[in-house]
Coordinates of C-alpha atoms in Angstrom, one line a residue:
M1 CA 89.9 160.1 88.7
N2 CA 89.4 156.3 88.7
Y3 CA 90.9 155.2 85.4
K4 CA 90.1 151.8 84.0
A5 CA 92.2 151.9 80.9
F6 CA 95.4 153.2 79.2
L7 CA 96.1 154.2 75.6
V8 CA 99.7 153.4 74.6
K9 CA 101.5 155.4 71.9
Y10 CA 104.6 154.4 70.0
A11 CA 106.8 156.4 67.6
E12 CA 109.5 154.6 65.7
I13 CA 107.4 151.4 65.2
G14 CA 104.9 153.5 63.2
V15 CA 107.4 153.9 60.3
K16 CA 108.3 150.2 59.9
G17 CA 106.3 149.8 56.6
N18 CA 105.2 146.3 55.8
N19 CA 107.0 144.9 58.9
R20 CA 105.1 147.2 61.2
H21 CA 102.6 144.6 62.4
I22 CA 105.5 142.4 63.6
F23 CA 106.8 145.2 65.9
E24 CA 103.3 146.1 67.0
K25 CA 102.7 142.5 68.1
A26 CA 106.0 142.3 69.8
L27 CA 105.2 145.5 71.8
R28 CA 101.8 144.2 72.7
D29 CA 103.3 140.9 73.9
R30 CA 106.0 142.8 75.8
I31 CA 103.5 145.0 77.6
L32 CA 101.4 142.0 78.5
Q33 CA 104.5 140.3 79.9
K34 CA 105.4 143.3 82.0
L35 CA 101.8 143.7 83.4
S36 CA 100.9 140.1 83.9
P37 CA 102.5 139.9 87.4
L38 CA 100.3 142.8 88.4
G39 CA 96.9 141.4 87.3
D40 CA 94.8 140.1 84.5
Y41 CA 95.1 143.0 82.0
H42 CA 93.6 142.9 78.5
V43 CA 96.0 144.3 75.9
V44 CA 95.0 144.8 72.2
R45 CA 96.4 146.6 69.2
E46 CA 94.1 149.2 67.6
Q47 CA 95.0 151.5 64.6
G48 CA 98.4 152.7 65.6
R49 CA 97.8 152.4 69.3
I50 CA 97.8 149.7 71.9
F51 CA 94.9 149.7 74.3
I52 CA 95.0 148.3 77.8
E53 CA 92.0 147.4 79.9
C54 CA 92.8 147.2 83.6
P55 CA 91.3 144.6 86.0
D56 CA 89.2 145.6 88.9
G57 CA 91.3 146.7 91.9
Y58 CA 94.5 147.2 89.9
D59 CA 97.3 149.3 91.3
Y60 CA 97.6 152.5 89.3
E61 CA 101.1 153.5 90.4
D62 CA 102.5 149.9 89.8
T63 CA 101.0 149.9 86.3
V64 CA 102.5 153.3 85.4
E65 CA 105.9 152.2 86.6
A66 CA 105.7 149.0 84.5
L67 CA 104.8 150.9 81.4
K68 CA 107.5 153.5 82.0
H69 CA 110.1 150.7 82.0
T70 CA 108.8 149.0 78.8
F71 CA 111.0 149.7 75.7
G72 CA 108.9 150.5 72.7
V73 CA 106.4 152.6 74.6
W74 CA 106.9 156.3 73.6
G75 CA 104.1 157.5 75.9
F76 CA 100.8 156.4 77.4
S77 CA 97.7 158.1 78.7
P78 CA 95.2 157.1 81.3
V79 CA 91.9 157.3 79.5
V80 CA 88.1 157.3 80.0
V81 CA 86.4 155.0 77.5
I82 CA 83.1 155.9 75.9
E83 CA 81.1 153.1 74.5
Q84 CA 78.0 155.0 73.4
M85 CA 79.1 157.1 70.4
D86 CA 76.2 159.4 69.8
W87 CA 77.3 163.1 69.9
E88 CA 75.2 164.1 72.9
N89 CA 76.8 161.4 75.0
L90 CA 80.3 162.3 73.9
V91 CA 79.8 166.0 74.8
E92 CA 78.4 165.0 78.2
S93 CA 81.2 162.6 78.8
V94 CA 83.9 165.2 78.0
C95 CA 82.2 167.7 80.4
E96 CA 82.0 165.1 83.1
Y97 CA 85.7 164.2 82.6
V98 CA 86.8 167.8 83.0
G99 CA 84.5 168.3 86.0
Q100 CA 86.0 165.3 87.8
C101 CA 89.6 165.6 86.6
Y102 CA 90.2 169.2 87.6
E103 CA 89.0 170.7 90.8
N104 CA 90.2 174.2 89.9
K105 CA 88.7 175.1 86.5
N106 CA 90.6 178.4 86.1
F107 CA 93.0 177.4 83.3
T108 CA 93.4 177.7 79.5
F109 CA 92.7 174.7 77.4
K110 CA 92.7 173.4 73.8
I111 CA 90.6 170.5 72.4
E112 CA 92.4 168.1 70.2
A113 CA 90.4 165.6 68.2
K114 CA 91.7 162.5 66.4
R115 CA 89.1 160.8 64.2
G116 CA 90.5 157.3 63.6
D117 CA 87.0 156.2 62.4
K118 CA 86.5 158.3 59.2
Q119 CA 82.9 157.1 59.0
Y120 CA 82.0 159.2 62.1
P121 CA 79.8 162.0 60.8
I122 CA 81.4 164.9 62.6
T123 CA 84.9 166.0 61.4
S124 CA 87.8 166.7 63.7
P125 CA 87.7 170.5 63.4
E126 CA 83.9 170.4 64.1
I127 CA 84.5 168.2 67.1
C128 CA 87.1 170.6 68.5
S129 CA 84.8 173.6 68.0
K130 CA 81.7 172.1 69.4
L131 CA 83.4 170.5 72.4
G132 CA 85.2 173.8 73.2
E133 CA 81.9 175.6 73.1
A134 CA 80.2 173.1 75.4
L135 CA 83.0 173.3 78.0
L136 CA 83.0 177.1 78.0
K137 CA 79.3 177.1 78.7
R138 CA 79.6 174.5 81.4
F139 CA 82.6 175.9 83.2
L140 CA 82.7 179.7 83.2
D141 CA 86.3 180.0 84.4
L142 CA 87.8 178.0 81.5
R143 CA 89.5 180.0 78.7
V144 CA 90.6 178.8 75.2
D145 CA 94.2 179.1 74.1
V146 CA 95.0 177.2 70.9
H147 CA 98.7 178.2 70.8
N148 CA 99.9 177.7 74.4
P149 CA 97.2 176.0 76.5
E150 CA 97.8 174.9 80.1
K151 CA 95.8 171.7 79.4
R152 CA 95.2 169.8 76.2
I153 CA 92.0 167.7 76.3
T154 CA 92.1 165.0 73.6
L155 CA 89.2 163.0 72.2
E156 CA 90.1 160.0 70.0
V157 CA 87.2 158.7 68.0
R158 CA 87.6 155.1 66.9
K159 CA 85.3 152.1 67.4
R160 CA 85.0 153.6 70.8
A161 CA 86.0 157.0 72.0
Y162 CA 88.8 157.8 74.4
I163 CA 89.2 160.9 76.5
Y164 CA 92.5 162.0 78.0
S165 CA 94.5 165.0 79.0
E166 CA 97.8 163.6 80.2
T167 CA 100.5 161.7 78.3
I168 CA 103.1 160.0 80.6
K169 CA 106.6 159.7 78.9
G170 CA 107.8 156.1 78.3
S171 CA 111.3 154.8 77.6
G172 CA 110.9 154.8 73.8
G173 CA 113.1 152.6 71.7
M174 CA 112.1 149.2 70.3
P175 CA 110.5 146.2 72.0
I176 CA 112.9 143.8 73.7
G177 CA 113.5 140.7 71.5
T178 CA 113.1 142.3 68.1
A179 CA 116.8 142.7 67.5
G180 CA 118.7 139.6 68.6
S181 CA 120.8 139.2 71.8
A182 CA 124.1 140.5 73.0
M183 CA 126.6 139.9 75.9
L184 CA 127.4 142.9 78.0
L185 CA 130.7 143.1 79.8
L186 CA 129.3 144.5 83.1
S187 CA 131.7 146.0 85.6
G188 CA 130.8 147.9 88.8
G189 CA 131.4 151.2 87.2
I190 CA 129.2 153.9 85.8
D191 CA 129.6 153.3 82.1
S192 CA 128.7 149.6 81.4
P193 CA 125.2 149.6 82.9
V194 CA 124.4 152.6 80.7
A195 CA 125.8 150.9 77.7
G196 CA 123.6 147.9 78.5
Y197 CA 120.5 150.1 78.8
Q198 CA 121.3 151.8 75.5
I199 CA 121.7 148.6 73.5
A200 CA 118.6 147.0 75.2
K201 CA 116.6 150.0 74.2
R202 CA 117.1 149.1 70.6
G203 CA 115.3 145.8 71.2
V204 CA 118.3 143.6 72.1
V205 CA 118.0 140.8 74.7
L206 CA 120.7 141.4 77.2
N207 CA 123.0 138.9 78.9
A208 CA 126.0 139.9 81.0
V209 CA 129.4 138.7 82.2
Y210 CA 131.3 140.1 85.2
F211 CA 135.0 139.4 86.0
H212 CA 135.5 138.8 89.7
A213 CA 139.0 138.8 91.3
P214 CA 138.8 137.4 94.9
P215 CA 140.4 138.1 97.3
Y216 CA 141.4 141.4 95.6
T217 CA 137.8 142.3 95.0
S218 CA 135.3 141.6 97.7
E219 CA 131.9 139.9 97.8
R220 CA 130.4 143.4 98.2
A221 CA 131.9 144.3 94.8
K222 CA 130.2 141.2 93.3
Q223 CA 126.9 142.1 95.0
K224 CA 127.2 145.6 93.6
V225 CA 127.2 144.2 90.0
V226 CA 124.3 141.9 90.8
D227 CA 122.4 145.0 92.1
L228 CA 123.2 146.8 88.8
A229 CA 122.0 143.9 86.8
K230 CA 118.7 143.9 88.9
Q231 CA 118.2 147.6 88.1
L232 CA 118.8 146.9 84.3
S233 CA 116.4 144.0 84.5
K234 CA 113.5 146.4 85.3
Y235 CA 113.8 147.4 81.6
T236 CA 115.1 144.1 80.1
D237 CA 113.5 141.5 82.4
T238 CA 115.6 138.3 82.7
I239 CA 119.4 138.8 82.6
R240 CA 121.7 135.8 82.6
L241 CA 124.7 137.0 84.5
Y242 CA 128.0 135.1 84.3
I243 CA 130.4 135.6 87.2
V244 CA 133.9 134.7 86.1
N245 CA 136.7 134.1 88.6
F246 CA 139.5 136.1 86.9
T247 CA 142.2 136.1 89.6
K248 CA 144.5 133.4 88.3
I249 CA 144.5 134.8 84.8
Q250 CA 145.2 138.3 86.1
M251 CA 148.1 137.1 88.3
E252 CA 149.6 135.2 85.4
I253 CA 149.5 138.3 83.2
Y254 CA 150.9 140.5 86.1
E255 CA 153.8 138.2 86.8
T256 CA 154.7 137.5 83.2
C257 CA 154.0 140.4 80.9
P258 CA 155.2 144.1 80.8
H259 CA 153.3 146.1 83.3
E260 CA 152.5 149.0 81.0
Q261 CA 150.5 146.5 78.9
L262 CA 148.5 145.0 81.8
T263 CA 145.2 146.7 81.1
I264 CA 145.2 145.9 77.4
L265 CA 146.2 142.3 78.0
M266 CA 143.5 141.8 80.6
R267 CA 140.9 143.3 78.4
R268 CA 141.9 141.0 75.6
F269 CA 141.4 138.0 77.8
M270 CA 138.1 139.3 79.1
M271 CA 136.9 139.7 75.5
R272 CA 138.0 136.1 74.7
I273 CA 136.1 134.7 77.6
A274 CA 133.0 137.0 77.1
Q275 CA 132.8 135.7 73.5
I276 CA 132.8 132.1 74.8
F277 CA 129.6 132.8 76.8
A278 CA 128.2 135.0 74.0
E279 CA 128.4 132.1 71.6
K280 CA 126.9 129.8 74.2
E281 CA 123.9 132.2 74.5
N282 CA 123.6 132.6 70.7
C283 CA 124.5 136.3 71.0
L284 CA 125.3 138.4 67.9
G285 CA 127.8 140.7 69.6
L286 CA 129.6 141.9 72.7
V287 CA 128.7 145.2 74.4
T288 CA 131.1 147.4 76.4
G289 CA 130.9 150.8 78.1
E290 CA 134.0 152.2 76.5
S291 CA 134.2 155.8 75.3
I292 CA 137.0 157.1 73.1
G293 CA 139.8 158.6 75.2
Q294 CA 138.2 158.3 78.6
V295 CA 141.1 156.2 80.0
A296 CA 144.3 154.7 78.6
S297 CA 142.6 151.5 77.6
Q298 CA 140.0 153.4 75.6
T299 CA 142.2 155.3 73.1
M300 CA 141.6 154.4 69.5
H301 CA 144.9 152.4 69.5
S302 CA 143.9 150.5 72.6
L303 CA 140.4 149.7 71.3
F304 CA 142.0 148.4 68.1
A305 CA 144.3 146.1 70.0
T306 CA 141.4 144.9 72.1
N307 CA 139.1 144.3 69.2
A308 CA 141.7 142.2 67.4
V309 CA 140.9 139.1 69.6
C310 CA 137.2 139.1 68.8
T311 CA 135.5 137.4 65.9
M312 CA 132.1 138.8 66.6
P313 CA 131.1 142.5 66.6
V314 CA 131.8 144.7 69.6
Y315 CA 129.1 147.3 70.2
R316 CA 130.0 150.5 72.1
P317 CA 126.9 152.7 72.4
L318 CA 128.8 155.3 74.5
I319 CA 131.7 155.6 72.2
G320 CA 131.1 159.3 71.5
L321 CA 129.8 160.5 74.9
D322 CA 131.8 162.3 77.5
K323 CA 131.7 161.3 81.2
E324 CA 129.2 164.0 82.2
E325 CA 126.7 162.8 79.6
I326 CA 127.1 159.2 80.8
V327 CA 126.6 160.2 84.4
V328 CA 123.4 162.0 83.4
A329 CA 122.2 158.9 81.7
A330 CA 123.1 156.7 84.7
K331 CA 121.1 158.9 87.1
K332 CA 118.2 158.8 84.7
I333 CA 118.0 154.9 84.6
G334 CA 118.7 154.6 88.4
T335 CA 122.2 152.9 88.3
Y336 CA 124.4 155.8 89.3
E337 CA 124.1 155.6 93.1
T338 CA 125.0 151.9 93.0
S339 CA 127.8 152.4 90.6
I340 CA 129.6 154.9 92.8
L341 CA 129.7 152.6 95.8
P342 CA 133.4 152.3 96.8
Y343 CA 133.9 148.6 95.9
E344 CA 136.6 148.3 93.3
D345 CA 136.4 145.9 90.3
C346 CA 139.3 143.8 88.9
C347 CA 140.2 146.4 86.3
T348 CA 141.0 149.0 89.0
I349 CA 143.0 146.7 91.2
F350 CA 145.7 145.7 88.7
V351 CA 146.4 149.1 87.1
A352 CA 149.8 150.0 85.8
K353 CA 151.4 153.2 87.0
H354 CA 152.2 154.2 83.4
P355 CA 149.8 152.3 81.1
V356 CA 150.5 152.4 77.4
T357 CA 148.1 154.6 75.5
H358 CA 149.2 153.8 71.9
P359 CA 149.8 150.0 72.1
N360 CA 151.3 148.3 69.1
L361 CA 149.3 145.2 68.2
S362 CA 152.3 143.1 67.3
S363 CA 154.0 144.0 70.6
I364 CA 150.9 143.0 72.5
E365 CA 150.7 139.7 70.7
K366 CA 154.4 139.0 71.5
S367 CA 153.7 139.6 75.2
E368 CA 150.9 137.1 75.1
L369 CA 153.3 134.5 73.7
L370 CA 155.2 134.7 77.0
L371 CA 152.1 133.2 78.7
D372 CA 152.6 129.9 76.9
E373 CA 150.0 127.1 77.1
H374 CA 149.4 127.5 80.8
I375 CA 147.1 130.5 80.1
K376 CA 144.8 128.2 78.0
E377 CA 144.4 126.0 81.0
L378 CA 143.5 128.9 83.2
I379 CA 140.9 130.1 80.7
T380 CA 139.3 126.7 80.6
E381 CA 139.3 126.6 84.4
A382 CA 137.8 130.0 84.7
V383 CA 135.0 129.2 82.2
E384 CA 134.2 125.8 83.8
S385 CA 134.1 127.4 87.3
T386 CA 131.9 130.3 86.3
E387 CA 128.8 131.0 88.4
L388 CA 125.6 131.7 86.5
I389 CA 123.0 134.0 88.2
I390 CA 119.5 134.4 86.7
I391 CA 118.3 137.9 87.4

């Protein structure tokens, strides 16, 4: 079947009340942005749907992949468009569609009609009944099953009519750019890319910061994070990735502070630096991949001690998930295979043998006082030497 158009469906946007048109426009603009590198597509809003007209010679598979990776799209259907709306032409068009779409006609089906144009003289139940009758007469192997059909053939009657029998699942969520921006602390692990995906799915523009520790972490570890950001960008588009050289700060903490507090102290300084870049990008919060109790630095006590250095919100979309659930999500979005590559990040290099799991905030703050003013100079140096990669 040579489809020339798609009908895009959304879910959550449809219950936005008086603000609905804002989100519809944002989704329409977002779809057009995703498709524009592929050709001159025409995208319009139409009564609870978004309609895409494809240019001549467009690539079907590339178009489908772009729409699958567009947040806000609940699902989409390749459609045949009928301009001539008289009943005889609609019947013939549906019969032609089934004839061309299915080589083997030995299946059960159900007709579903959606009459968006209430002025159309034939009601939805009548459309279903008459179309079903016409198909049964035309194709003798077809059988009706209204409860559990193998194929659902849908006719939507609007200003024009649309015929389709397949709905391809989209990513859902809300269109990027409708909910502000945030700064993701992106490591090379499994969790943080999934956290970034989850927060972006809610319409948040994503920036990212990665803490690099040469020579203890290699250039391959850095490239791994860049590759993870590239995979995320399939959903979010441009990501501004800050690469921070964290080695001197880590060594200062390692040489000065109690070793059982190393991870908490390093996380606190990461959060401080991440917030500097978040403020620079006008972000409304930080995002991490932490989950309660997964490791020593992610107990409730540890998260409380880490949060204490932040003046902006810290969002943790994975907070109640276990590792298996996070792995399933990572595989779904295509980051898992990259995340498990054996290139360690700075958090795994400087790990205490017996890390504190119930840190006392006042004790942590006293340990930081041991670092004196020199640590401020190191933070300034790390910030000023940070590499920015546009992905």
